[in-house]
Coordinates of C-alpha atoms and ligand atoms in Angstrom, one line a residue:
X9 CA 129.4 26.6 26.2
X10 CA 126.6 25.0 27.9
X11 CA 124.5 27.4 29.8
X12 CA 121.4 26.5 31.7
X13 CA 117.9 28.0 31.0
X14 CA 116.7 30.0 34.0
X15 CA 113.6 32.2 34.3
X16 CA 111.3 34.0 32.3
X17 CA 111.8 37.7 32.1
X18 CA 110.2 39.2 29.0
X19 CA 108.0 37.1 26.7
X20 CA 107.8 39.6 22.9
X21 CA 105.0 38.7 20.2
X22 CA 107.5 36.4 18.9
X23 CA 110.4 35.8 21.2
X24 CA 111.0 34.8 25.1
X25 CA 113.8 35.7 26.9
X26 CA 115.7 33.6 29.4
X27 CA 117.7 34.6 32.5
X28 CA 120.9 32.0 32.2
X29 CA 123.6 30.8 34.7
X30 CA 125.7 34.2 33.7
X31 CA 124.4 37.1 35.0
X32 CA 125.2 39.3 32.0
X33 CA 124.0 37.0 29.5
X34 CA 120.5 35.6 28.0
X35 CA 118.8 33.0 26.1
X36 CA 116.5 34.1 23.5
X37 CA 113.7 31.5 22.5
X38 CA 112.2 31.9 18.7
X39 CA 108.4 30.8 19.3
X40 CA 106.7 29.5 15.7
X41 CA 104.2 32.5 16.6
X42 CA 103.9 35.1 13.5
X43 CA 101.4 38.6 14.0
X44 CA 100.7 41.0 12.2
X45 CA 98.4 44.4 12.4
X46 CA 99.4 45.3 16.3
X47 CA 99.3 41.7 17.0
X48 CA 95.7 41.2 15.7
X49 CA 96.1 39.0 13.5
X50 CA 98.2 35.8 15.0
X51 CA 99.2 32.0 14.1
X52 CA 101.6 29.8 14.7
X53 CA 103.7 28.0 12.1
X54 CA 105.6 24.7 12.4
X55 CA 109.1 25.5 12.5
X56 CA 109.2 29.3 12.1
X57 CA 110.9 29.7 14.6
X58 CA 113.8 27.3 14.2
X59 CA 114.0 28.7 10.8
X60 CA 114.5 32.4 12.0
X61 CA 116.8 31.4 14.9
X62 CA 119.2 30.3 11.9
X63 CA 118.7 32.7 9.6
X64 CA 119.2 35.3 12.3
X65 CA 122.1 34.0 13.3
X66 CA 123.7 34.0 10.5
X67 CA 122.7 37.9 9.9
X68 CA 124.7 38.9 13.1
X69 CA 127.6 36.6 12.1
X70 CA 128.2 38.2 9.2
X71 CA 127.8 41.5 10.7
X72 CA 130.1 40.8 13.4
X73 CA 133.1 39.2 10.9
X74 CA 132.6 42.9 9.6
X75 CA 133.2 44.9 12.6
X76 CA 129.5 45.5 14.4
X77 CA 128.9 44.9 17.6
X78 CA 125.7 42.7 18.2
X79 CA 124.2 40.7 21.1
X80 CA 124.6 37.4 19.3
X81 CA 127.2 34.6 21.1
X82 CA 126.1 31.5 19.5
X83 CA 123.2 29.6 18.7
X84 CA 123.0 26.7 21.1
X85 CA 120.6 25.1 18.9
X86 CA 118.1 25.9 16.6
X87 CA 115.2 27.9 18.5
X88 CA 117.7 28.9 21.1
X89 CA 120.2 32.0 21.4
X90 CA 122.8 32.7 24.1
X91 CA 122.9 36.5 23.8
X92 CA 124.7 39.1 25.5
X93 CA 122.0 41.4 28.1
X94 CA 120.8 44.6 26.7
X95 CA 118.8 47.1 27.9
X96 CA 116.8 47.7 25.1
X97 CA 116.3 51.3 23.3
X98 CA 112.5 51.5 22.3
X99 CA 113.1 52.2 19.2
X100 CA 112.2 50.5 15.2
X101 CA 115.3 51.2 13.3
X102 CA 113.8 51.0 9.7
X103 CA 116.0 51.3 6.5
X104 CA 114.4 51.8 3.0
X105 CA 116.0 51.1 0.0
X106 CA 112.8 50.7 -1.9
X107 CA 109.8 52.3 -1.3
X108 CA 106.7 50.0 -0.4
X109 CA 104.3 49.4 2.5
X110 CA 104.0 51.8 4.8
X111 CA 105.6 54.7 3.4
X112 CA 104.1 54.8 0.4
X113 CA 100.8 54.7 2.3
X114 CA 102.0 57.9 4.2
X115 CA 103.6 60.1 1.8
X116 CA 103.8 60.0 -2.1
X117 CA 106.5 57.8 -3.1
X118 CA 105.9 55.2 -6.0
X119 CA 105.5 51.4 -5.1
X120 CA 108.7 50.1 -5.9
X121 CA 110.9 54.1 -6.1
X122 CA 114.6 53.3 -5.7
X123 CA 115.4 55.1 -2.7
X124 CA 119.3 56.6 -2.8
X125 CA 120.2 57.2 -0.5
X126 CA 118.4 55.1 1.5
X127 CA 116.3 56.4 4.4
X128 CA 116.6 55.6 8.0
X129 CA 113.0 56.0 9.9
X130 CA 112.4 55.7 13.7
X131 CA 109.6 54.5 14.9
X132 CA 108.6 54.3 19.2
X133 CA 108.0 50.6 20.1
X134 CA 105.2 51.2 22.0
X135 CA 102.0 49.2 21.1
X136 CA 99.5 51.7 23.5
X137 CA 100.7 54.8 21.0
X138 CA 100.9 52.2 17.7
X139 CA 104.4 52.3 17.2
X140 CA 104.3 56.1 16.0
X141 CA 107.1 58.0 13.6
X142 CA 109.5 59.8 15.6
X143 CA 111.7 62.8 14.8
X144 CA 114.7 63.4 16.9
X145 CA 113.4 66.0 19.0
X146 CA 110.7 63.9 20.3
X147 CA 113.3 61.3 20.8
X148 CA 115.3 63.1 22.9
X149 CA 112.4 65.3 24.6
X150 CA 111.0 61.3 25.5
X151 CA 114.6 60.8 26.9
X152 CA 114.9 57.4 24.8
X153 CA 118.2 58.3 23.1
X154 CA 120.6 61.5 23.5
X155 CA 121.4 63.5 19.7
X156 CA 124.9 61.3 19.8
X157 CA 123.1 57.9 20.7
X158 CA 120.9 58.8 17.6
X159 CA 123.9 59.9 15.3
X160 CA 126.0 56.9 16.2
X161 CA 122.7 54.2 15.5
X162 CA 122.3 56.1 12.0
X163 CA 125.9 55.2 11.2
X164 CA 125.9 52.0 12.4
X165 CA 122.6 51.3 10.5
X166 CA 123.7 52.6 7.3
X167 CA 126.9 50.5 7.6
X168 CA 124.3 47.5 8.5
X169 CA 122.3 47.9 5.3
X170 CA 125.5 48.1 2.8
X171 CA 126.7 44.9 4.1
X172 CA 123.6 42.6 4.4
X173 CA 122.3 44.7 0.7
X174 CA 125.6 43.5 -0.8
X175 CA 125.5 39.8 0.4
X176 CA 121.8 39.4 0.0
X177 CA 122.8 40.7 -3.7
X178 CA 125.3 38.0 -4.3
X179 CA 122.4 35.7 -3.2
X180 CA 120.4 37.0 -5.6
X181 CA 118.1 38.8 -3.2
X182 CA 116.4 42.4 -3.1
X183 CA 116.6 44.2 0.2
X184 CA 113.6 46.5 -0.1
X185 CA 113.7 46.9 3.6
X186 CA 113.9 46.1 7.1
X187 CA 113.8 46.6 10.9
X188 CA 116.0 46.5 13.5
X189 CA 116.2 47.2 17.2
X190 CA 119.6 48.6 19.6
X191 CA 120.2 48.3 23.1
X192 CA 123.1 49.4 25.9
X193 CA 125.2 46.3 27.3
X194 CA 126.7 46.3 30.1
X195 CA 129.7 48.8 29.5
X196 CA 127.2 51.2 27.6
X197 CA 128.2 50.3 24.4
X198 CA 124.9 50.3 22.0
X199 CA 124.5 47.0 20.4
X200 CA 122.6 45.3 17.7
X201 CA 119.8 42.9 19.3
X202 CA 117.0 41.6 18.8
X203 CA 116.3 39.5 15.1
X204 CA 117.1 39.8 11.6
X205 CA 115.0 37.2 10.0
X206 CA 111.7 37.6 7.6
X207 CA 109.7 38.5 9.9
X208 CA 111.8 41.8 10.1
X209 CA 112.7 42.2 6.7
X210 CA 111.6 42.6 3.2
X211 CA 113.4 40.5 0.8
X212 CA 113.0 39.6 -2.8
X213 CA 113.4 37.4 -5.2
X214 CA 116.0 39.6 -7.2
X215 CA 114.8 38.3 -10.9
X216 CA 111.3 38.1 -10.2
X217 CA 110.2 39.9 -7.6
X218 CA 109.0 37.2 -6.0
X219 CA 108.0 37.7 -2.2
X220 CA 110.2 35.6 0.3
X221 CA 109.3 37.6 4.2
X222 CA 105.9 38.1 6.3
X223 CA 104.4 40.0 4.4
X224 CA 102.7 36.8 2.6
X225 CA 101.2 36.3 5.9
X226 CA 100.1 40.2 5.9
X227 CA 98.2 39.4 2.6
X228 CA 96.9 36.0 3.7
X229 CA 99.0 33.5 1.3
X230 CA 99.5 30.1 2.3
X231 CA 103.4 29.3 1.3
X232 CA 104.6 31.4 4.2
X233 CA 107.2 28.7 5.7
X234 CA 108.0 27.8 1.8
X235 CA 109.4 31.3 1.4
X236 CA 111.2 31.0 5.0
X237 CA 112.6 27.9 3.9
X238 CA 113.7 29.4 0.7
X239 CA 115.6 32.3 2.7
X240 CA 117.6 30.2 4.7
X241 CA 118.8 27.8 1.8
X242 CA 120.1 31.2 -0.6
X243 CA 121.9 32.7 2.9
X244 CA 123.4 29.5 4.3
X245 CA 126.4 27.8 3.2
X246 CA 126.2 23.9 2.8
X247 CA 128.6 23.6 6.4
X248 CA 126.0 25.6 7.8
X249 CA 123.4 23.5 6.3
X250 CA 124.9 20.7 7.9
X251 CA 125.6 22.0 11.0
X252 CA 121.9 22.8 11.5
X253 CA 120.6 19.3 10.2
X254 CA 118.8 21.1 7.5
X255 CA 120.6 19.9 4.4
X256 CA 117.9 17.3 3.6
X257 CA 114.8 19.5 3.8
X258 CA 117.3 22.3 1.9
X259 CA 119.0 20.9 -1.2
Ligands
LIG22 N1 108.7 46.1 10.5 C1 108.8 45.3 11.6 N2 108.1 45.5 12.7 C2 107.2 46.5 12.8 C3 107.0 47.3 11.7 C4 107.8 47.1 10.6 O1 109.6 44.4 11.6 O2 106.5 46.6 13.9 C5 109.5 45.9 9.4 C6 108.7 45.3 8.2 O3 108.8 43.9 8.2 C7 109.4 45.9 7.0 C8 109.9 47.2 7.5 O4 110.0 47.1 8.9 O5 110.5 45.1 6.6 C9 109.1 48.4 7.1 O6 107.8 48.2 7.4 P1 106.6 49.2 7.1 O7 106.8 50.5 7.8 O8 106.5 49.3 5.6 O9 105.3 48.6 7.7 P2 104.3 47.5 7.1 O10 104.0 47.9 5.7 O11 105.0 46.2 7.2 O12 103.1 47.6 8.1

């Protein structure tokens, strides 16, 4: 597949999206730009986005060899997805399986509580309001989801976390937690889109609790695209390596 870039029609913190040759389909572009703090704080580094292109990639393939529907069609090259068209749900999907940031900011859960079952949290993407906690009578009452919608994402979400938990396991990585984001396609299915990458997730060293995601950038440390890098050579198999042309920075 070769489709051709067309217009601009949504440009995220971290993300563009591309109108293509197909009317139901989109290219989504990974910028290099990383925020944090309501997009206060803001940088740019060399190759993040390349890096979370692949890395995301390889999130929705293995969730789609396991039955769940997602956006992703293939990466056309690194920086560049051809996705299918959603209309997005305003909605942070966010599943705990450790307790840390947030949470244990707003409530009293202990830095580092195992959290089983884990919890699903909904948050409303909307920078104006802060990206405030929902329950699901304010979801509905908003009209952003119907009680079924919300029923069906919890399932699929919980079904998303005990797949990536177990490979990132055999990895030897901790899945404290992570975000994710659903839209309609075109036959009203609701979908997977958006990212799973660092920037989205928690992840951890599983032996020494080392920190591998954007929260290094939250606290200000320097070895952000090191622990990027890092991600991406644990989740990728050598013929992905290679297909990539990452196997020399990699090995
Ligand atoms: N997260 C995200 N985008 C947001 C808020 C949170 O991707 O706007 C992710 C974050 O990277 C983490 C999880 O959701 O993996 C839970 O984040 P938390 O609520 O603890 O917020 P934080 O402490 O990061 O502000």
């Amino acid at each position: 597949m070769n489709p051709k870039i067309g217009d601009l029609i949504y440009a995220g913190k971290a993300k563009d999206v591309y109108e293509t040759d197909t009317p139901n389909h989109v290219i989504v572009k990974f910028r290099d730009d990383i925020t944090a703090g309501d997009g206060i704080k803001c940088e740019s580094l060399v190759k993040k986005g390349y890096y979370n292109s692949v890395i995301s990639s390889k999130f929705f393939e293995i969730l789609e060899e396991s039955g769940i529907k997602t956006q992703y069609i293939e990466l056309i090259k690194p920086g560049y997805m051809l996705c299918k068209k959603l209309r997005m749900i305003p909605l942070e999907v966010i599943t705990r399986n450790i307790a840390t940031g947030s949470i244990v900011k707003k409530f009293p859960f202990h830095h580092n509580q195992i959290l089983n079952p884990p919890i699903i949290q909904m948050d409303y993407k909307n920078d104006v309001y802060h990206d405030p906690m929902l329950n699901d009578s304010i979801t509905t009452a908003l009209s952003l989801a119907t009680q079924q919608e919300l029923n069906n994402i919890r399932k699929i979400t919980f079904k998303i976390n005990n797949i990536l938990k177990d490979f990132l396991l055999e990895k030897n990585i901790l899945f404290p937690d992570f975000k994710i984001e659903y839209g309609f396609d075109s036959h009203g299915n609701i979908v997977l889109g958006d990212e799973i990458s660092p920037d989205t997730c928690r992840f951890w060293d599983l032996k020494s609790w080392e920190v591998l995601d954007k929260d290094l950038f939250r606290n200000g440390e320097s070895n952000v695209m090191d622990a990027y890098m890092k991600i991406a050579s644990l989740i990728l198999n050598n013929e992905d390596k290679e297909k990539w042309n990452i196997s020399h920075i990699l090995k």
